[in-house]
Short mmCIF file of C-alpha atoms and ligand atoms in Angstrom, two decimals:
data_model
loop_
_atom_site.label_atom_id
_atom_site.label_comp_id
_atom_site.label_asym_id
_atom_site.label_seq_id
_atom_site.Cartn_x
_atom_site.Cartn_y
_atom_site.Cartn_z
CA MET L 33 139.95 55.72 187.65
CA LYS L 34 138.46 58.19 190.16
CA PRO L 35 136.67 61.41 189.20
CA ALA L 36 139.70 63.43 190.37
CA ASP L 37 141.90 61.57 187.87
CA ALA L 38 139.89 62.97 184.96
CA LEU L 39 141.81 65.91 183.53
CA ASN L 40 139.22 66.94 180.96
CA ILE L 41 135.71 66.23 179.74
CA ASP L 42 136.90 63.65 177.22
CA ASP L 43 138.46 61.59 180.05
CA LEU L 44 135.04 61.45 181.73
CA ALA L 45 133.33 60.59 178.44
CA ARG L 46 135.71 57.65 177.93
CA VAL L 47 134.77 56.19 181.33
CA ALA L 48 131.09 56.60 180.47
CA ARG L 49 131.66 54.73 177.22
CA ARG L 50 133.17 51.79 179.11
CA ARG L 51 130.46 51.72 181.76
CA LEU L 52 127.27 52.18 179.73
CA PRO L 53 125.60 49.57 177.53
CA LYS L 54 126.69 50.43 173.98
CA GLY L 55 123.18 51.33 172.84
CA LEU L 56 122.68 53.71 175.76
CA TYR L 57 126.06 55.35 175.16
CA ASP L 58 125.09 55.79 171.51
CA PHE L 59 121.73 57.27 172.58
CA VAL L 60 123.66 60.03 174.35
CA ALA L 61 126.76 60.54 172.24
CA ARG L 62 125.62 60.12 168.68
CA GLY L 63 123.68 62.34 166.28
CA ALA L 64 121.08 62.11 163.54
CA GLU L 65 121.74 60.50 160.14
CA ASP L 66 125.32 61.10 158.93
CA GLU L 67 126.22 63.18 162.01
CA ILE L 68 127.33 66.14 159.87
CA THR L 69 125.82 68.61 162.33
CA LEU L 70 127.22 66.73 165.32
CA ARG L 71 130.69 67.21 163.80
CA GLU L 72 129.96 70.80 162.70
CA ASN L 73 129.17 71.76 166.28
CA ARG L 74 132.77 70.94 167.15
CA ALA L 75 134.27 72.10 163.84
CA SER L 76 132.57 75.51 164.02
CA LEU L 77 134.32 76.11 167.36
CA ASP L 78 137.68 75.23 165.83
CA ARG L 79 137.21 77.65 162.94
CA VAL L 80 137.38 80.68 165.23
CA LEU L 81 140.47 81.29 167.37
CA LEU L 82 141.26 83.53 170.30
CA ARG L 83 143.55 86.54 169.85
CA GLN L 84 145.71 86.38 172.95
CA ARG L 85 146.43 89.71 174.65
CA VAL L 86 149.32 89.98 177.10
CA GLY L 87 150.82 92.49 179.48
CA VAL L 88 147.69 92.65 181.62
CA ASP L 89 147.62 92.20 185.41
CA VAL L 90 145.31 89.18 185.66
CA SER L 91 145.98 88.37 189.31
CA ARG L 92 142.34 89.18 190.21
CA ARG L 93 139.73 87.55 188.02
CA ASP L 94 135.98 87.11 188.07
CA ILE L 95 134.17 84.58 185.87
CA SER L 96 130.74 85.09 187.42
CA THR L 97 127.90 86.56 185.41
CA THR L 98 124.22 87.47 185.64
CA VAL L 99 121.66 85.89 183.35
CA PHE L 100 117.91 86.58 183.59
CA GLY L 101 118.62 88.44 186.82
CA GLN L 102 120.24 85.35 188.38
CA LYS L 103 123.82 85.42 189.57
CA LEU L 104 125.78 82.48 188.11
CA ALA L 105 129.21 81.39 189.35
CA MET L 106 130.34 80.98 185.74
CA PRO L 107 128.79 81.49 182.28
CA LEU L 108 127.68 77.86 182.01
CA GLY L 109 124.59 75.78 182.67
CA ILE L 110 123.41 72.20 182.26
CA ALA L 111 121.19 71.80 179.19
CA VAL L 112 118.09 69.65 179.26
CA THR L 113 118.81 66.02 178.49
CA GLY L 114 115.80 63.76 178.70
CA LEU L 115 116.04 60.48 180.59
CA ALA L 116 119.09 61.44 182.64
CA GLY L 117 117.68 59.14 185.31
CA LEU L 118 118.42 56.20 183.02
CA LEU L 119 122.14 56.94 182.89
CA HIS L 120 122.68 56.79 186.62
CA HIS L 121 120.36 55.91 189.47
CA ASP L 122 118.43 59.04 190.43
CA GLY L 123 120.43 60.91 187.80
CA GLU L 124 118.29 64.02 187.69
CA ARG L 125 118.75 64.69 191.42
CA LYS L 126 122.48 64.14 191.03
CA LEU L 127 122.72 66.64 188.15
CA ALA L 128 120.62 69.16 190.07
CA ARG L 129 122.74 68.81 193.23
CA ALA L 130 126.05 69.15 191.41
CA ALA L 131 124.79 72.17 189.46
CA ALA L 132 123.47 73.87 192.61
CA ALA L 133 126.78 73.26 194.42
CA ALA L 134 128.63 74.80 191.48
CA GLY L 135 126.26 77.80 191.33
CA VAL L 136 124.97 77.11 187.82
CA PRO L 137 121.50 76.30 186.43
CA PHE L 138 120.23 72.81 185.72
CA THR L 139 117.49 72.35 183.13
CA ILE L 140 114.86 69.68 183.70
CA GLY L 141 112.73 68.53 180.78
CA SER L 142 109.44 66.83 180.10
CA SER L 143 110.84 63.30 179.98
CA ASN L 144 112.15 63.32 183.52
CA PHE L 145 111.75 60.58 186.11
CA THR L 146 112.13 62.94 189.08
CA ALA L 147 109.28 65.42 189.39
CA GLN L 148 110.19 69.11 189.25
CA ALA L 149 108.67 69.55 192.68
CA ALA L 150 111.35 67.28 194.15
CA LEU L 151 114.18 69.10 192.36
CA LEU L 152 113.10 72.60 193.31
CA PRO L 153 114.30 72.38 196.94
CA ILE L 154 117.72 71.31 195.62
CA ALA L 155 118.23 73.91 192.90
CA GLY L 156 115.82 76.72 193.81
CA PRO L 157 115.68 79.42 191.11
CA LEU L 158 118.55 77.67 189.31
CA LEU L 159 116.09 74.93 188.32
CA TRP L 160 115.24 75.88 184.75
CA ARG L 161 112.55 74.05 182.88
CA GLN L 162 112.22 72.85 179.27
CA VAL L 163 109.03 71.80 177.54
CA TYR L 164 108.39 70.35 174.13
CA PRO L 165 105.33 71.79 172.44
CA LEU L 166 103.54 68.49 173.00
CA ALA L 167 101.21 67.07 170.38
CA GLU L 168 98.43 66.79 172.95
CA ASP L 169 97.47 70.35 174.02
CA ARG L 170 96.10 68.95 177.26
CA LEU L 171 99.51 67.57 178.23
CA PHE L 172 101.33 70.73 177.18
CA GLU L 173 99.00 72.75 179.39
CA HIS L 174 99.58 70.29 182.21
CA GLN L 175 103.37 70.65 181.91
CA VAL L 176 103.36 74.44 181.69
CA GLY L 177 100.77 74.71 184.46
CA LEU L 178 102.87 72.56 186.81
CA SER L 179 105.91 74.78 186.29
CA ARG L 180 103.82 77.91 186.80
CA ASP L 181 102.28 76.58 190.02
CA LEU L 182 105.71 75.66 191.36
CA GLY L 183 107.08 79.12 190.61
CA ILE L 184 109.73 77.95 188.15
CA THR L 185 111.62 81.03 186.96
CA VAL L 186 112.80 80.11 183.46
CA LEU L 187 110.80 78.18 180.86
CA GLN L 188 112.42 77.02 177.63
CA VAL L 189 110.32 75.82 174.71
CA THR L 190 112.12 73.67 172.17
CA MET L 191 111.49 74.83 168.60
CA ASP L 192 113.95 72.69 166.61
CA SER L 193 112.19 69.34 166.72
CA PRO L 194 108.61 69.52 165.38
CA VAL L 195 109.22 65.86 164.53
CA ILE L 196 111.90 63.60 165.96
CA GLY L 197 115.24 63.53 164.13
CA ASN L 198 116.29 60.41 162.27
CA ARG L 199 118.49 58.57 164.74
CA GLU L 200 119.32 55.42 162.83
CA TYR L 201 121.70 54.11 165.49
CA ILE L 202 118.79 53.79 167.91
CA ARG L 203 116.80 51.71 165.49
CA ARG L 204 119.78 49.46 164.91
CA SER L 205 120.67 49.07 168.57
CA GLY L 206 117.14 48.44 169.81
CA TRP L 207 117.52 51.16 172.44
CA SER L 208 114.48 53.11 171.51
CA PRO L 209 113.33 54.24 174.95
CA GLY L 210 110.80 51.81 176.27
CA ILE L 211 111.34 49.12 173.67
CA ILE L 212 113.65 46.26 174.48
CA HIS L 213 114.98 43.69 171.99
CA ALA L 214 117.02 40.55 172.68
CA GLY L 215 120.09 42.52 171.60
CA THR L 216 119.29 45.21 174.15
CA VAL L 217 119.32 42.63 176.94
CA ARG L 218 122.71 41.27 175.77
CA ASP L 219 123.98 44.84 175.71
CA MET L 220 122.78 45.40 179.29
CA LEU L 221 124.43 42.22 180.55
CA GLY L 222 127.75 43.47 179.18
CA ALA L 223 127.60 46.62 181.32
CA PRO L 224 127.58 45.47 184.98
CA TYR L 225 128.32 48.91 186.49
CA TRP L 226 125.16 50.28 184.91
CA LEU L 227 123.10 47.09 185.23
CA PHE L 228 123.61 46.74 188.98
CA GLY L 229 124.14 50.40 189.86
CA THR L 230 121.22 51.79 187.90
CA LEU L 231 118.70 49.42 186.37
CA LEU L 232 118.57 46.72 189.04
CA ARG L 233 118.76 49.34 191.78
CA TYR L 234 115.51 50.77 190.43
CA VAL L 235 114.01 47.30 190.17
CA PHE L 236 114.93 46.35 193.76
CA ALA L 237 113.78 49.72 195.08
CA GLY L 238 110.23 49.08 193.94
CA GLY L 239 110.17 49.11 190.18
CA LEU L 240 111.22 50.88 187.07
CA PRO L 241 110.91 54.65 187.15
CA GLU L 242 108.04 56.55 185.64
CA ILE L 243 107.78 60.02 184.14
CA GLY L 244 107.33 62.18 187.21
CA ASP L 245 105.55 65.19 185.75
CA MET L 246 102.88 63.45 183.69
CA PRO L 247 99.29 63.32 184.96
CA ALA L 248 98.53 60.36 187.22
CA GLY L 249 97.80 57.23 185.20
CA GLU L 250 99.92 58.41 182.23
CA ARG L 251 103.40 58.17 183.73
CA ARG L 252 104.49 54.84 182.29
CA PHE L 253 107.87 54.96 180.58
CA TRP L 254 108.71 51.35 179.71
CA GLY L 255 106.28 50.35 177.00
CA GLY L 256 104.14 53.47 177.48
CA THR L 257 102.80 55.76 174.73
CA HIS L 258 105.57 58.31 175.15
CA ALA L 259 103.11 61.18 174.82
CA PHE L 260 105.43 63.07 177.19
CA ALA L 261 107.99 63.35 174.38
CA THR L 262 105.82 63.48 171.28
CA ALA L 263 106.31 66.96 169.91
CA SER L 264 103.63 68.92 168.09
CA PRO L 265 104.37 69.63 164.43
CA ARG L 266 101.87 72.52 164.61
CA PHE L 267 103.71 74.78 167.06
CA ASP L 268 104.26 78.08 165.20
CA TRP L 269 105.00 81.72 166.07
CA ASP L 270 101.37 82.35 166.98
CA ALA L 271 101.56 79.48 169.43
CA LEU L 272 104.74 80.97 170.90
CA SER L 273 102.99 84.35 171.30
CA ALA L 274 100.07 82.60 172.97
CA LEU L 275 102.47 80.88 175.37
CA ARG L 276 104.08 84.24 176.09
CA ARG L 277 100.68 85.58 177.17
CA ARG L 278 100.22 82.67 179.54
CA TRP L 279 103.74 82.62 181.04
CA ASP L 280 104.79 85.51 183.31
CA GLY L 281 108.29 84.30 184.01
CA VAL L 282 111.33 84.25 181.76
CA LEU L 283 110.52 82.65 178.40
CA VAL L 284 113.26 81.21 176.21
CA ALA L 285 113.01 79.85 172.65
CA LYS L 286 115.41 76.90 172.36
CA GLY L 287 116.72 75.75 169.01
CA VAL L 288 116.73 78.99 167.00
CA SER L 289 119.68 79.33 164.64
CA THR L 290 118.97 82.08 162.09
CA ALA L 291 118.66 85.87 162.31
CA GLU L 292 115.20 85.69 160.69
CA ASP L 293 113.82 83.34 163.33
CA ALA L 294 115.59 85.19 166.13
CA ARG L 295 113.70 88.36 165.10
CA ARG L 296 110.43 86.42 164.95
CA ALA L 297 111.03 84.98 168.41
CA ALA L 298 111.93 88.43 169.75
CA ALA L 299 108.71 89.82 168.26
CA CYS L 300 106.81 87.12 170.19
CA GLY L 301 108.28 88.61 173.37
CA VAL L 302 110.82 85.98 174.43
CA ASP L 303 113.47 87.01 176.95
CA GLY L 304 116.08 84.59 175.70
CA ILE L 305 117.10 82.44 172.76
CA ILE L 306 119.20 79.29 172.86
CA VAL L 307 121.10 78.93 169.59
CA SER L 308 121.03 75.17 169.28
CA ASN L 309 120.50 72.31 166.87
CA HIS L 310 119.62 69.84 169.62
CA GLY L 311 123.22 68.67 169.80
CA GLY L 312 123.06 67.41 166.21
CA ARG L 313 120.18 65.08 167.05
CA SER L 314 117.50 66.70 164.90
CA LEU L 315 118.16 68.18 161.42
CA ASP L 316 121.34 66.66 160.09
CA GLY L 317 123.15 69.02 157.74
CA ALA L 318 122.14 72.04 159.85
CA VAL L 319 124.75 74.72 160.54
CA GLY L 320 126.97 74.24 163.59
CA SER L 321 125.67 76.14 166.61
CA PHE L 322 128.72 78.34 167.06
CA ALA L 323 128.62 79.30 163.37
CA ALA L 324 125.00 80.40 163.80
CA LEU L 325 125.69 82.40 166.96
CA PRO L 326 126.91 85.73 165.47
CA GLU L 327 123.88 86.34 163.25
CA VAL L 328 121.50 85.66 166.14
CA VAL L 329 123.47 87.95 168.45
CA ASP L 330 123.49 90.69 165.82
CA ALA L 331 119.75 90.32 165.23
CA VAL L 332 118.44 90.46 168.82
CA ALA L 333 121.09 91.05 171.51
CA PRO L 334 121.29 92.67 174.00
CA LYS L 335 117.50 93.10 174.25
CA VAL L 336 117.19 89.31 174.10
CA THR L 337 119.76 87.21 175.97
CA VAL L 338 121.45 84.85 173.55
CA ILE L 339 122.66 81.50 174.88
CA VAL L 340 124.36 78.79 172.82
CA ASP L 341 124.81 75.03 173.12
CA GLY L 342 126.29 72.28 170.97
CA GLY L 343 129.68 70.61 171.21
CA PHE L 344 131.23 72.61 174.07
CA ARG L 345 133.93 70.63 175.89
CA ARG L 346 136.52 73.23 176.96
CA GLY L 347 136.61 76.47 178.91
CA SER L 348 138.40 78.22 176.05
CA GLU L 349 135.42 77.38 173.82
CA VAL L 350 133.05 78.93 176.34
CA LEU L 351 135.15 82.10 176.18
CA LYS L 352 134.88 82.14 172.37
CA ALA L 353 131.09 82.13 172.71
CA ILE L 354 131.17 84.93 175.29
CA ALA L 355 133.47 86.99 173.05
CA MET L 356 131.05 86.40 170.19
CA GLY L 357 128.25 87.91 172.26
CA ALA L 358 126.59 84.98 174.04
CA GLY L 359 125.41 85.51 177.61
CA MET L 360 126.32 81.96 178.60
CA VAL L 361 126.82 78.43 177.25
CA MET L 362 124.86 75.27 178.00
CA VAL L 363 126.40 71.80 177.98
CA GLY L 364 124.46 68.58 177.43
CA ARG L 365 126.72 65.59 176.87
CA ALA L 366 129.67 66.93 178.90
CA THR L 367 127.80 66.66 182.20
CA LEU L 368 125.55 63.76 181.16
CA LEU L 369 128.48 61.50 180.30
CA ALA L 370 130.19 62.60 183.52
CA LEU L 371 127.03 61.48 185.34
CA ALA L 372 127.13 58.11 183.58
CA ALA L 373 130.82 57.74 184.46
CA PHE L 374 130.73 58.50 188.19
CA GLY L 375 127.31 59.78 189.29
CA GLU L 376 127.20 63.07 191.20
CA PRO L 377 130.97 63.25 191.83
CA GLY L 378 131.45 62.91 188.07
CA VAL L 379 129.16 65.87 187.36
CA ALA L 380 130.87 67.89 190.09
CA ARG L 381 134.23 67.04 188.52
CA ALA L 382 133.02 68.05 185.03
CA LEU L 383 131.81 71.41 186.32
CA ALA L 384 135.04 71.96 188.29
CA ILE L 385 137.11 71.15 185.19
CA LEU L 386 135.11 73.61 183.10
CA ARG L 387 135.30 76.29 185.80
CA GLU L 388 139.09 75.90 186.08
CA GLU L 389 139.47 75.95 182.30
CA ILE L 390 137.33 79.09 181.93
CA ASP L 391 139.30 80.86 184.65
CA ARG L 392 142.71 79.78 183.37
CA SER L 393 141.90 80.60 179.74
CA LEU L 394 140.56 84.01 180.76
CA ALA L 395 143.90 84.80 182.41
CA LEU L 396 145.89 83.45 179.49
CA ALA L 397 143.77 85.48 177.08
CA GLY L 398 144.71 88.60 179.03
CA ALA L 399 141.34 89.43 180.56
CA ARG L 400 140.03 89.76 184.11
CA THR L 401 136.30 89.65 183.51
CA LEU L 402 133.98 88.21 180.90
CA ALA L 403 132.84 91.75 180.01
CA GLU L 404 136.30 92.46 178.62
CA LEU L 405 135.81 89.82 175.91
CA GLY L 406 134.45 91.09 172.60
CA ARG L 407 134.80 90.11 168.97
CA ASP L 408 138.11 91.97 168.80
CA ARG L 409 139.45 88.99 170.80
CA LEU L 410 138.56 86.55 167.99
CA GLN L 411 139.70 85.83 164.48
CA TRP L 412 138.94 83.27 161.80
CA GLN L 413 141.27 80.30 161.65
CA ASP L 414 142.58 81.50 158.26
CA GLY L 415 143.65 84.80 159.80
CA ARG L 416 140.77 87.03 158.70
CA ALA L 417 139.56 89.51 161.28
CA LEU L 418 136.15 89.00 162.86
CA ALA L 419 135.48 92.35 164.46
C1 FMN B 557 120.63 62.38 175.66
C2 FMN B 557 120.13 63.74 175.26
C3 FMN B 557 118.81 64.07 175.50
C4 FMN B 557 118.33 65.33 175.13
N1 FMN B 557 117.02 65.63 175.40
C5 FMN B 557 116.56 66.85 175.06
C6 FMN B 557 115.20 67.21 175.34
O1 FMN B 557 114.45 66.43 175.92
N2 FMN B 557 114.78 68.44 174.96
C7 FMN B 557 115.60 69.34 174.32
O2 FMN B 557 115.18 70.43 173.99
N3 FMN B 557 116.89 69.03 174.06
C8 FMN B 557 117.38 67.82 174.41
N4 FMN B 557 118.68 67.53 174.15
C9 FMN B 557 119.57 68.55 173.54
C10 FMN B 557 120.31 69.34 174.60
O3 FMN B 557 119.43 70.14 175.34
C11 FMN B 557 121.38 70.27 174.00
O4 FMN B 557 120.77 71.10 173.02
C12 FMN B 557 122.55 69.52 173.38
O5 FMN B 557 122.81 68.32 174.06
C13 FMN B 557 123.78 70.40 173.39
O6 FMN B 557 124.85 69.80 172.76
P1 FMN B 557 126.03 69.02 173.56
O7 FMN B 557 125.42 67.75 174.06
O8 FMN B 557 127.02 68.76 172.47
O9 FMN B 557 126.52 69.90 174.66
C14 FMN B 557 119.20 66.27 174.51
C15 FMN B 557 120.54 65.93 174.30
C16 FMN B 557 121.01 64.69 174.66
C17 FMN B 557 122.47 64.39 174.43
#
């Protein structure tokens, strides 16, 4: 199969599943504990349906939008997904290049192999940055300071994971980043595309990758302390206000999913909120992202830009979020699995599929621009009105 043969995101995900070692595929695709929230992310999208309007001249359409003063080709961006460089050789550069070519933002995190400084020339202002409130203040300062010095425009701070979610599948598979069991090695040997194309390519090119944005001497990934991904359980609203005082650019709270917290975040002076439950990887049993979206929009939009992620696989679903009041949607697994399937052409294909779907669904829904979509275009699955 070639990237062009993929008709939808699920086609790309199936190729990724065949090509990745099982434990690595699980690391990406699965969710915490009983995966209730992972399923709810999808189910919450299915519970709201589009009210199709007809009789509109839709020959001229525009799916571009402006978020944080940046012009985006469509209302979509690539969410932060740590360790993308493990899924395909040089994966972070490939994601950044495909995003830049498609005119959408790419978010780089703290657990990245490629340093932000190397990604900035590729993505420019469309390189958005995520940080965990790291347990070691010194490292948090280092991460934020690096982004400030580089002139990164948008900083997201992840609020939904003060401790790491309970990902039992990782403990079973032995694919806890940096720790390798005998079973992990067997798993790797069964995935030649990944073994030769990614892991051994790193090895032959001079060694296994390190975490690019850590201070010198603390960059080790395999067998290291993982301080780059150890979140602080202390990070509270005061800490967010303090970060606001130190960060002049756009500040976004990621992982807020209630009206109460949205108001708190807004009071701390954030410019944006990402309604997110970490793709169902943190608190299992949490509300699906799309179900949480309306209360956050009603609490803080339009003063604060509300973005949503979690389970998005289709352009029509992106339009539901826009109609609900989101400024844009982020995707994590959709583009990450496309990367694992085919590298950069896979990510480009995923973004092209989503762009085509957004455009086609907009026309079919009887609208020419995203601004025409409001809650009057939605209804509950059981027929109740939403607006
Ligand atoms: C493999 C993987 C790694 C992730 N790493 C991070 C991370 O380092 N920081 C973070 O805030 N969110 C992280 N996320 C969550 C995503 O940013 C995003 O919220 C989620 O993937 C959206 O759901 P979706 O994958 O269903 O689109 C990760 C998600 C995945 C799948």
